[in-house]
Amino acid sequence: MVGFVFYPPSPRHISPATCAMLAASVPESVSRVGVMVDPTNEFLDALFSEIKLDYVQLHGSETPERVDDIRARIGAGIIKAIKVASADDV
């Protein structure tokens, strides 16, 4: 897997245009993952109209319902990061 970060505060953030260029050179045997935080439907629609991603890795406060909505909207796999601050969260 190779990850493309779409979170502006991150120093690894890239634009969809840069991602499209880089993703085009990734071999088909390598999964492409979009890493994002609380993406809007508009962002997802624009991104997926330009780039084929195999997975979206979500790091925000997305509810289970929102995760289901994103999955249905994009037709790609979902990886959901769960925040763990203490043993009680597990």
mmCIF file of N, CA and C in Angstrom, residues 11-63:
data_model
loop_
_atom_site.group_PDB
_atom_site.id
_atom_site.type_symbol
_atom_site.label_atom_id
_atom_site.label_comp_id
_atom_site.label_asym_id
_atom_site.label_seq_id
_atom_site.Cartn_x
_atom_site.Cartn_y
_atom_site.Cartn_z
ATOM 1 N N PRO A 11 2.420 17.940 7.243
ATOM 2 C CA PRO A 11 3.550 18.291 6.359
ATOM 3 C C PRO A 11 3.634 17.364 5.143
ATOM 4 N N ARG A 12 2.912 16.253 5.158
ATOM 5 C CA ARG A 12 2.917 15.313 4.024
ATOM 6 C C ARG A 12 1.719 15.519 3.095
ATOM 7 N N HIS A 13 0.935 16.576 3.340
ATOM 8 C CA HIS A 13 -0.256 16.864 2.538
ATOM 9 C C HIS A 13 0.119 17.095 1.072
ATOM 10 N N ILE A 14 -0.695 16.517 0.169
ATOM 11 C CA ILE A 14 -0.519 16.775 -1.253
ATOM 12 C C ILE A 14 -1.871 17.151 -1.854
ATOM 13 N N SER A 15 -1.818 17.776 -2.995
ATOM 14 C CA SER A 15 -3.043 18.157 -3.700
ATOM 15 C C SER A 15 -3.558 16.965 -4.511
ATOM 16 N N PRO A 16 -4.841 16.972 -4.853
ATOM 17 C CA PRO A 16 -5.351 15.919 -5.733
ATOM 18 C C PRO A 16 -4.591 15.841 -7.064
ATOM 19 N N ALA A 17 -4.185 16.984 -7.604
ATOM 20 C CA ALA A 17 -3.443 16.971 -8.874
ATOM 21 C C ALA A 17 -2.098 16.270 -8.725
ATOM 22 N N THR A 18 -1.396 16.555 -7.631
ATOM 23 C CA THR A 18 -0.120 15.877 -7.380
ATOM 24 C C THR A 18 -0.346 14.391 -7.162
ATOM 25 N N CYS A 19 -1.404 14.056 -6.435
ATOM 26 C CA CYS A 19 -1.724 12.649 -6.197
ATOM 27 C C CYS A 19 -1.987 11.931 -7.517
ATOM 28 N N ALA A 20 -2.744 12.545 -8.400
ATOM 29 C CA ALA A 20 -3.048 11.922 -9.691
ATOM 30 C C ALA A 20 -1.768 11.606 -10.450
ATOM 31 N N MET A 21 -0.831 12.532 -10.430
ATOM 32 C CA MET A 21 0.441 12.326 -11.117
ATOM 33 C C MET A 21 1.222 11.175 -10.479
ATOM 34 N N LEU A 22 1.319 11.173 -9.152
ATOM 35 C CA LEU A 22 2.071 10.127 -8.457
ATOM 36 C C LEU A 22 1.372 8.769 -8.562
ATOM 37 N N ALA A 23 0.064 8.745 -8.387
ATOM 38 C CA ALA A 23 -0.683 7.488 -8.410
ATOM 39 C C ALA A 23 -0.590 6.796 -9.763
ATOM 40 N N ALA A 24 -0.437 7.571 -10.816
ATOM 41 C CA ALA A 24 -0.335 6.990 -12.156
ATOM 42 C C ALA A 24 0.908 6.114 -12.304
ATOM 43 N N SER A 25 1.919 6.351 -11.480
ATOM 44 C CA SER A 25 3.155 5.570 -11.593
ATOM 45 C C SER A 25 3.214 4.411 -10.593
ATOM 46 N N VAL A 26 2.166 4.239 -9.797
ATOM 47 C CA VAL A 26 2.133 3.159 -8.815
ATOM 48 C C VAL A 26 1.706 1.871 -9.520
ATOM 49 N N PRO A 27 2.456 0.787 -9.376
ATOM 50 C CA PRO A 27 2.076 -0.469 -10.022
ATOM 51 C C PRO A 27 0.698 -0.949 -9.559
ATOM 52 N N GLU A 28 -0.013 -1.629 -10.430
ATOM 53 C CA GLU A 28 -1.348 -2.135 -10.097
ATOM 54 C C GLU A 28 -1.332 -3.072 -8.890
ATOM 55 N N SER A 29 -0.207 -3.703 -8.624
ATOM 56 C CA SER A 29 -0.111 -4.630 -7.494
ATOM 57 C C SER A 29 -0.029 -3.914 -6.146
ATOM 58 N N VAL A 30 0.075 -2.588 -6.162
ATOM 59 C CA VAL A 30 0.177 -1.790 -4.941
ATOM 60 C C VAL A 30 -1.124 -1.010 -4.761
ATOM 61 N N SER A 31 -1.752 -1.166 -3.608
ATOM 62 C CA SER A 31 -2.997 -0.445 -3.322
ATOM 63 C C SER A 31 -2.707 1.021 -3.036
ATOM 64 N N ARG A 32 -3.600 1.880 -3.539
ATOM 65 C CA ARG A 32 -3.508 3.320 -3.318
ATOM 66 C C ARG A 32 -4.499 3.708 -2.226
ATOM 67 N N VAL A 33 -4.006 4.423 -1.210
ATOM 68 C CA VAL A 33 -4.826 4.776 -0.051
ATOM 69 C C VAL A 33 -4.848 6.296 0.109
ATOM 70 N N GLY A 34 -6.041 6.864 0.190
ATOM 71 C CA GLY A 34 -6.196 8.284 0.482
ATOM 72 C C GLY A 34 -6.393 8.453 1.976
ATOM 73 N N VAL A 35 -5.506 9.187 2.618
ATOM 74 C CA VAL A 35 -5.568 9.409 4.063
ATOM 75 C C VAL A 35 -6.182 10.787 4.285
ATOM 76 N N MET A 36 -7.293 10.832 5.051
ATOM 77 C CA MET A 36 -8.002 12.095 5.223
ATOM 78 C C MET A 36 -8.702 12.185 6.564
ATOM 79 N N VAL A 37 -9.151 13.397 6.883
ATOM 80 C CA VAL A 37 -9.818 13.688 8.150
ATOM 81 C C VAL A 37 -11.148 14.370 7.832
ATOM 82 N N ASP A 38 -12.237 13.735 8.230
ATOM 83 C CA ASP A 38 -13.586 14.286 8.058
ATOM 84 C C ASP A 38 -13.820 14.869 6.654
ATOM 85 N N PRO A 39 -13.633 14.072 5.604
ATOM 86 C CA PRO A 39 -13.811 14.609 4.254
ATOM 87 C C PRO A 39 -15.281 14.940 3.960
ATOM 88 N N THR A 40 -15.486 15.990 3.187
ATOM 89 C CA THR A 40 -16.840 16.349 2.753
ATOM 90 C C THR A 40 -17.207 15.517 1.527
ATOM 91 N N ASN A 41 -18.493 15.431 1.248
ATOM 92 C CA ASN A 41 -18.937 14.734 0.041
ATOM 93 C C ASN A 41 -18.381 15.401 -1.207
ATOM 94 N N GLU A 42 -18.322 16.724 -1.201
ATOM 95 C CA GLU A 42 -17.810 17.452 -2.359
ATOM 96 C C GLU A 42 -16.344 17.101 -2.623
ATOM 97 N N PHE A 43 -15.560 17.033 -1.551
ATOM 98 C CA PHE A 43 -14.149 16.672 -1.711
ATOM 99 C C PHE A 43 -14.021 15.252 -2.247
ATOM 100 N N LEU A 44 -14.773 14.318 -1.664
ATOM 101 C CA LEU A 44 -14.709 12.923 -2.117
ATOM 102 C C LEU A 44 -15.119 12.794 -3.580
ATOM 103 N N ASP A 45 -16.195 13.462 -3.967
ATOM 104 C CA ASP A 45 -16.664 13.389 -5.355
ATOM 105 C C ASP A 45 -15.604 13.918 -6.318
ATOM 106 N N ALA A 46 -15.023 15.065 -5.981
ATOM 107 C CA ALA A 46 -13.993 15.654 -6.846
ATOM 108 C C ALA A 46 -12.758 14.757 -6.914
ATOM 109 N N LEU A 47 -12.336 14.247 -5.769
ATOM 110 C CA LEU A 47 -11.142 13.399 -5.720
ATOM 111 C C LEU A 47 -11.333 12.127 -6.535
ATOM 112 N N PHE A 48 -12.455 11.440 -6.314
ATOM 113 C CA PHE A 48 -12.678 10.169 -6.993
ATOM 114 C C PHE A 48 -13.040 10.326 -8.462
ATOM 115 N N SER A 49 -13.379 11.536 -8.899
ATOM 116 C CA SER A 49 -13.595 11.750 -10.323
ATOM 117 C C SER A 49 -12.262 11.841 -11.067
ATOM 118 N N GLU A 50 -11.183 12.140 -10.335
ATOM 119 C CA GLU A 50 -9.846 12.276 -10.927
ATOM 120 C C GLU A 50 -8.925 11.090 -10.686
ATOM 121 N N ILE A 51 -9.080 10.433 -9.537
ATOM 122 C CA ILE A 51 -8.091 9.463 -9.078
ATOM 123 C C ILE A 51 -8.775 8.183 -8.660
ATOM 124 N N LYS A 52 -8.179 7.056 -9.029
ATOM 125 C CA LYS A 52 -8.673 5.767 -8.549
ATOM 126 C C LYS A 52 -7.896 5.418 -7.282
ATOM 127 N N LEU A 53 -8.602 5.427 -6.155
ATOM 128 C CA LEU A 53 -8.023 4.984 -4.890
ATOM 129 C C LEU A 53 -8.685 3.671 -4.509
ATOM 130 N N ASP A 54 -7.905 2.775 -3.927
ATOM 131 C CA ASP A 54 -8.439 1.482 -3.512
ATOM 132 C C ASP A 54 -9.044 1.537 -2.119
ATOM 133 N N TYR A 55 -8.519 2.435 -1.290
ATOM 134 C CA TYR A 55 -8.980 2.571 0.093
ATOM 135 C C TYR A 55 -8.977 4.042 0.482
ATOM 136 N N VAL A 56 -9.800 4.348 1.478
ATOM 137 C CA VAL A 56 -9.745 5.635 2.163
ATOM 138 C C VAL A 56 -9.482 5.324 3.629
ATOM 139 N N GLN A 57 -8.477 5.976 4.184
ATOM 140 C CA GLN A 57 -8.152 5.825 5.593
ATOM 141 C C GLN A 57 -8.642 7.080 6.305
ATOM 142 N N LEU A 58 -9.611 6.908 7.210
ATOM 143 C CA LEU A 58 -10.261 8.025 7.887
ATOM 144 C C LEU A 58 -9.685 8.221 9.284
ATOM 145 N N HIS A 59 -9.286 9.462 9.584
ATOM 146 C CA HIS A 59 -8.666 9.776 10.874
ATOM 147 C C HIS A 59 -9.429 10.824 11.667
ATOM 148 N N GLY A 60 -10.648 11.136 11.256
ATOM 149 C CA GLY A 60 -11.401 12.182 11.933
ATOM 150 C C GLY A 60 -12.417 11.634 12.915
ATOM 151 N N SER A 61 -13.482 12.382 13.076
ATOM 152 C CA SER A 61 -14.533 12.006 14.021
ATOM 153 C C SER A 61 -15.732 11.398 13.287
ATOM 154 N N GLU A 62 -15.464 10.689 12.206
ATOM 155 C CA GLU A 62 -16.529 10.089 11.414
ATOM 156 C C GLU A 62 -17.294 9.051 12.241
ATOM 157 N N THR A 63 -18.610 9.184 12.251
ATOM 158 C CA THR A 63 -19.468 8.215 12.945
ATOM 159 C C THR A 63 -19.581 6.946 12.104
#
